Amino acid sequence: MKDTAKHQGLRNQLVSILQQKGISDKSVLEAIQKIPRHLFLDSSFEDYAYQDKAFPIGAGQTISQPYTVAFQSQLLQVKKDDKILEIGTGSGYQTAVLYKLGAKVYTVERQNELFKKTNALFPKLGIRPKHLSFGDGYKGLPLHAPFDSIIVTAGAPFIPKPLMAQLKIGGRLVIPLGENVQIMTLLIRKNETQFEKHEFGEFRFVPLLEDKN
Ligand code: SAH
């Protein structure tokens, strides 16, 4: 599959839709305008890739809706060279958006099939995350901690303690919290023990599962 002027046109339309839905961060919109989302999906979804919808990516998982990716990315307030931990690599689309925003991305995926597929895809697209890991995101990545920000891209029943511990002071943790429906939640680490909590409405994600390996 290639990236063509037609795809670019569809991306421009998607960016307008995201703006209408309230996404205002210019750098996030620019990243979405540049990342060829259709290349993160099976070719049978090529015609739909720029709709603002989630689609299956195999192993019972989904690529997040562009609005959700934009919303979470905006909440992270990414600065160049920020060290960001992503839980739930999936298709790699969110990883690519963070990379485009200038972040050093560390990402964890628990489904081996998706881990392998995405690992093979990144070099083809010139996306260079700092570190790809196969494992349980509930544990974070203690060897690489602390992080400027952490983003969880699956619905978490609770906030995993290790993720809070691996966040720098002043750092931001963006996590959808809940079982069937999730409340988008932002925690800002104030000091060693205190976190400020903000909530941002309902979203729907596939569940963050504990490792059974
Ligand atoms: N960021 C992805 C979203 C994929 S859906 C994208 O843009 O495509 C959420 C992903 O989280 C799935 O791939 C799922 O396998 C993964 N996941 C679920 N529980 C996990 C866990 N405990 N650790 C790491 N990844 C997990």
Tab-separated table of C-alpha atoms and ligand atoms in Angstrom:
chain	number	residue	atom	x	y	z
A	1	MET	CA	0.000	0.000	0.000
A	2	LYS	CA	1.137	3.506	-0.770
A	3	ASP	CA	0.436	6.956	0.599
A	4	THR	CA	-1.133	9.023	-2.187
A	5	ALA	CA	-2.609	12.487	-2.739
A	6	LYS	CA	-6.045	10.881	-2.261
A	7	HIS	CA	-5.046	9.672	1.203
A	8	GLN	CA	-3.625	13.105	2.018
A	9	GLY	CA	-6.932	14.685	0.977
A	10	LEU	CA	-8.850	12.312	3.236
A	11	ARG	CA	-6.471	13.147	6.096
A	12	ASN	CA	-7.095	16.859	5.606
A	13	GLN	CA	-10.836	16.165	5.927
A	14	LEU	CA	-10.230	14.098	9.057
A	15	VAL	CA	-8.263	16.966	10.593
A	16	SER	CA	-11.203	19.342	9.937
A	17	ILE	CA	-13.568	16.880	11.629
A	18	LEU	CA	-11.276	16.652	14.663
A	19	GLN	CA	-11.125	20.455	14.858
A	20	GLN	CA	-14.929	20.612	14.731
A	21	LYS	CA	-15.032	18.076	17.571
A	22	GLY	CA	-12.854	20.371	19.686
A	23	ILE	CA	-9.240	19.300	19.130
A	24	SER	CA	-7.237	22.531	19.094
A	25	ASP	CA	-3.579	21.562	19.630
A	26	LYS	CA	-1.889	22.513	16.345
A	27	SER	CA	0.998	20.078	16.696
A	28	VAL	CA	-1.391	17.163	17.357
A	29	LEU	CA	-3.504	18.078	14.308
A	30	GLU	CA	-0.353	18.354	12.225
A	31	ALA	CA	0.848	14.905	13.340
A	32	ILE	CA	-2.521	13.395	12.388
A	33	GLN	CA	-2.342	15.179	9.071
A	34	LYS	CA	1.004	13.540	8.390
A	35	ILE	CA	0.648	9.964	9.663
A	36	PRO	CA	-0.763	7.567	7.028
A	37	ARG	CA	-3.339	5.794	9.220
A	38	HIS	CA	-4.345	3.459	6.366
A	39	LEU	CA	-0.905	1.839	6.551
A	40	PHE	CA	-1.583	0.763	10.152
A	41	LEU	CA	-4.671	-1.183	9.055
A	42	ASP	CA	-5.286	-4.250	6.961
A	43	SER	CA	-5.655	-3.290	3.272
A	44	SER	CA	-9.350	-4.239	3.376
A	45	PHE	CA	-9.924	-1.156	5.568
A	46	GLU	CA	-8.105	1.233	3.238
A	47	ASP	CA	-11.305	2.986	2.148
A	48	TYR	CA	-12.420	3.567	5.750
A	49	ALA	CA	-9.105	4.434	7.390
A	50	TYR	CA	-9.830	8.174	7.543
A	51	GLN	CA	-13.256	7.862	9.084
A	52	ASP	CA	-13.242	8.891	12.728
A	53	LYS	CA	-13.793	5.317	13.887
A	54	ALA	CA	-12.037	2.428	15.621
A	55	PHE	CA	-11.331	-0.683	13.486
A	56	PRO	CA	-10.184	-4.242	14.213
A	57	ILE	CA	-6.422	-4.851	14.017
A	58	GLY	CA	-6.330	-8.582	14.854
A	59	ALA	CA	-6.030	-10.515	18.137
A	60	GLY	CA	-9.460	-9.124	19.139
A	61	GLN	CA	-8.005	-5.597	19.456
A	62	THR	CA	-8.782	-2.268	17.782
A	63	ILE	CA	-6.926	0.791	16.540
A	64	SER	CA	-8.267	3.729	18.581
A	65	GLN	CA	-10.587	6.267	16.978
A	66	PRO	CA	-8.589	9.273	15.652
A	67	TYR	CA	-10.533	11.613	17.966
A	68	THR	CA	-9.452	9.512	20.952
A	69	VAL	CA	-5.814	9.467	19.789
A	70	ALA	CA	-5.923	13.242	19.324
A	71	PHE	CA	-7.651	13.796	22.681
A	72	GLN	CA	-5.154	11.696	24.631
A	73	SER	CA	-2.187	13.201	22.759
A	74	GLN	CA	-3.463	16.707	23.496
A	75	LEU	CA	-3.778	15.906	27.218
A	76	LEU	CA	-0.129	14.799	27.292
A	77	GLN	CA	1.095	18.284	26.195
A	78	VAL	CA	4.079	16.657	24.494
A	79	LYS	CA	7.310	18.626	24.341
A	80	LYS	CA	10.204	17.699	22.066
A	81	ASP	CA	12.335	14.885	23.520
A	82	ASP	CA	9.787	14.049	26.227
A	83	LYS	CA	10.286	10.472	27.342
A	84	ILE	CA	6.859	8.880	27.035
A	85	LEU	CA	5.659	5.419	28.029
A	86	GLU	CA	2.723	4.023	26.054
A	87	ILE	CA	0.814	0.998	27.337
A	88	GLY	CA	-0.906	-0.889	24.483
A	89	THR	CA	1.102	-0.508	21.260
A	90	GLY	CA	-1.598	-2.247	19.192
A	91	SER	CA	-1.400	-1.072	15.585
A	92	GLY	CA	1.323	1.440	16.450
A	93	TYR	CA	-0.739	4.411	15.249
A	94	GLN	CA	-0.712	6.263	18.580
A	95	THR	CA	3.021	5.481	18.903
A	96	ALA	CA	3.576	7.067	15.479
A	97	VAL	CA	1.642	10.212	16.453
A	98	LEU	CA	3.759	10.610	19.617
A	99	TYR	CA	6.936	10.027	17.599
A	100	LYS	CA	5.852	12.713	15.144
A	101	LEU	CA	5.303	15.067	18.092
A	102	GLY	CA	9.012	14.680	18.853
A	103	ALA	CA	8.731	12.300	21.812
A	104	LYS	CA	11.066	9.475	22.710
A	105	VAL	CA	8.490	6.710	22.866
A	106	TYR	CA	8.707	3.524	24.936
A	107	THR	CA	5.780	1.244	24.194
A	108	VAL	CA	4.503	-2.042	25.642
A	109	GLU	CA	2.141	-4.624	24.083
A	110	ARG	CA	0.959	-7.893	25.625
A	111	GLN	CA	-0.310	-9.602	22.423
A	112	ASN	CA	2.644	-11.244	20.731
A	113	GLU	CA	0.989	-11.233	17.297
A	114	LEU	CA	0.519	-7.453	17.405
A	115	PHE	CA	3.940	-6.864	18.964
A	116	LYS	CA	5.621	-8.686	16.053
A	117	LYS	CA	3.467	-7.112	13.353
A	118	THR	CA	3.992	-3.552	14.601
A	119	ASN	CA	7.703	-4.151	15.188
A	120	ALA	CA	8.017	-5.035	11.503
A	121	LEU	CA	5.879	-2.099	10.343
A	122	PHE	CA	7.700	0.826	12.051
A	123	PRO	CA	10.955	0.688	10.053
A	124	LYS	CA	8.995	0.600	6.786
A	125	LEU	CA	7.316	3.890	7.750
A	126	GLY	CA	10.412	5.544	9.211
A	127	ILE	CA	8.881	5.525	12.709
A	128	ARG	CA	11.587	5.056	15.333
A	129	PRO	CA	10.293	4.497	18.864
A	130	LYS	CA	13.083	4.311	21.466
A	131	HIS	CA	11.945	0.958	22.786
A	132	LEU	CA	9.317	-1.669	21.926
A	133	SER	CA	8.512	-4.166	24.609
A	134	PHE	CA	6.463	-7.367	24.720
A	135	GLY	CA	4.943	-7.736	28.177
A	136	ASP	CA	2.459	-6.626	30.786
A	137	GLY	CA	1.857	-2.889	30.840
A	138	TYR	CA	0.423	-3.080	34.375
A	139	LYS	CA	4.054	-3.241	35.488
A	140	GLY	CA	5.201	-0.301	33.360
A	141	LEU	CA	8.861	-0.371	32.327
A	142	PRO	CA	10.833	-0.031	35.577
A	143	LEU	CA	14.198	-0.386	33.809
A	144	HIS	CA	13.541	2.730	31.731
A	145	ALA	CA	11.666	4.821	34.329
A	146	PRO	CA	11.019	7.618	35.175
A	147	PHE	CA	8.922	9.049	32.326
A	148	ASP	CA	7.784	12.589	31.513
A	149	SER	CA	4.379	11.184	30.571
A	150	ILE	CA	2.543	7.892	30.464
A	151	ILE	CA	-0.394	7.076	28.184
A	152	VAL	CA	-2.580	4.002	28.581
A	153	THR	CA	-4.527	3.106	25.436
A	154	ALA	CA	-6.743	0.351	26.891
A	155	GLY	CA	-9.535	0.609	29.459
A	156	ALA	CA	-8.078	0.136	32.946
A	157	PRO	CA	-10.239	-1.025	35.889
A	158	PHE	CA	-7.902	0.890	38.242
A	159	ILE	CA	-4.691	2.931	38.076
A	160	PRO	CA	-1.744	0.523	38.228
A	161	LYS	CA	0.530	1.645	41.103
A	162	PRO	CA	3.774	1.005	39.155
A	163	LEU	CA	2.681	3.541	36.527
A	164	MET	CA	2.225	6.222	39.202
A	165	ALA	CA	5.634	5.353	40.650
A	166	GLN	CA	7.321	5.602	37.227
A	167	LEU	CA	6.078	9.136	36.537
A	168	LYS	CA	8.432	12.112	37.045
A	169	ILE	CA	7.371	14.931	39.374
A	170	GLY	CA	5.330	17.276	37.152
A	171	GLY	CA	4.643	14.365	34.786
A	172	ARG	CA	1.266	13.513	33.260
A	173	LEU	CA	-0.488	10.130	33.238
A	174	VAL	CA	-3.414	9.830	30.810
A	175	ILE	CA	-5.539	6.751	31.453
A	176	PRO	CA	-9.107	5.714	30.536
A	177	LEU	CA	-10.600	4.351	33.758
A	178	GLY	CA	-13.556	1.985	34.067
A	179	GLU	CA	-14.904	-1.445	33.132
A	180	ASN	CA	-17.546	-1.075	30.380
A	181	VAL	CA	-17.265	2.643	29.749
A	182	GLN	CA	-14.150	4.570	30.661
A	183	ILE	CA	-13.686	8.081	32.029
A	184	MET	CA	-10.649	9.733	30.477
A	185	THR	CA	-8.497	10.612	33.446
A	186	LEU	CA	-5.405	12.824	33.740
A	187	LEU	CA	-3.148	12.582	36.783
A	188	ILE	CA	-0.456	15.216	37.257
A	189	ARG	CA	2.257	14.289	39.724
A	190	LYS	CA	2.710	17.168	42.170
A	191	ASN	CA	5.384	15.632	44.397
A	192	GLU	CA	6.494	12.242	45.762
A	193	THR	CA	3.078	11.435	47.210
A	194	GLN	CA	0.472	13.754	45.665
A	195	PHE	CA	-1.293	13.553	42.316
A	196	GLU	CA	-3.816	16.040	40.956
A	197	LYS	CA	-6.736	14.351	39.193
A	198	HIS	CA	-8.790	15.689	36.247
A	199	GLU	CA	-11.623	13.867	34.474
A	200	PHE	CA	-12.734	14.337	30.851
A	201	GLY	CA	-15.889	12.470	29.862
A	202	GLU	CA	-16.628	9.007	28.537
A	203	PHE	CA	-14.686	6.908	26.031
A	204	ARG	CA	-14.747	3.235	25.064
A	205	PHE	CA	-11.621	1.089	24.900
A	206	VAL	CA	-10.760	-2.606	24.738
A	207	PRO	CA	-9.776	-3.746	28.242
A	208	LEU	CA	-6.322	-3.484	29.796
A	209	LEU	CA	-5.716	-7.153	30.622
A	210	GLU	CA	-3.363	-8.549	33.236
A	211	ASP	CA	-0.648	-10.757	31.823
A	212	LYS	CA	-1.503	-14.432	31.648
A	213	ASN	CA	1.843	-15.523	30.182
B	1	SAH	N1	-2.537	2.438	20.833
B	1	SAH	C1	-3.193	1.402	20.066
B	1	SAH	C2	-4.486	0.984	20.718
B	1	SAH	C3	-4.679	-0.469	20.618
B	1	SAH	S1	-6.001	-1.125	21.587
B	1	SAH	C4	-3.394	1.842	18.630
B	1	SAH	O1	-3.241	3.043	18.325
B	1	SAH	O2	-3.673	0.997	17.771
B	1	SAH	C5	-5.214	-1.442	23.120
B	1	SAH	C6	-4.016	-2.353	23.104
B	1	SAH	O3	-3.639	-2.595	24.452
B	1	SAH	C7	-4.269	-3.733	22.479
B	1	SAH	O4	-3.326	-3.961	21.469
B	1	SAH	C8	-4.065	-4.697	23.661
B	1	SAH	O5	-3.496	-5.947	23.303
B	1	SAH	C9	-3.134	-3.900	24.556
B	1	SAH	N2	-3.129	-4.310	25.954
B	1	SAH	C10	-4.167	-4.742	26.717
B	1	SAH	N3	-3.746	-5.025	27.960
B	1	SAH	C11	-2.403	-4.776	27.990
B	1	SAH	C12	-1.396	-4.883	29.000
B	1	SAH	N4	-1.660	-5.311	30.219
B	1	SAH	N5	-0.125	-4.545	28.664
B	1	SAH	C13	0.190	-4.095	27.420
B	1	SAH	N6	-0.720	-3.982	26.432
B	1	SAH	C14	-2.006	-4.310	26.707
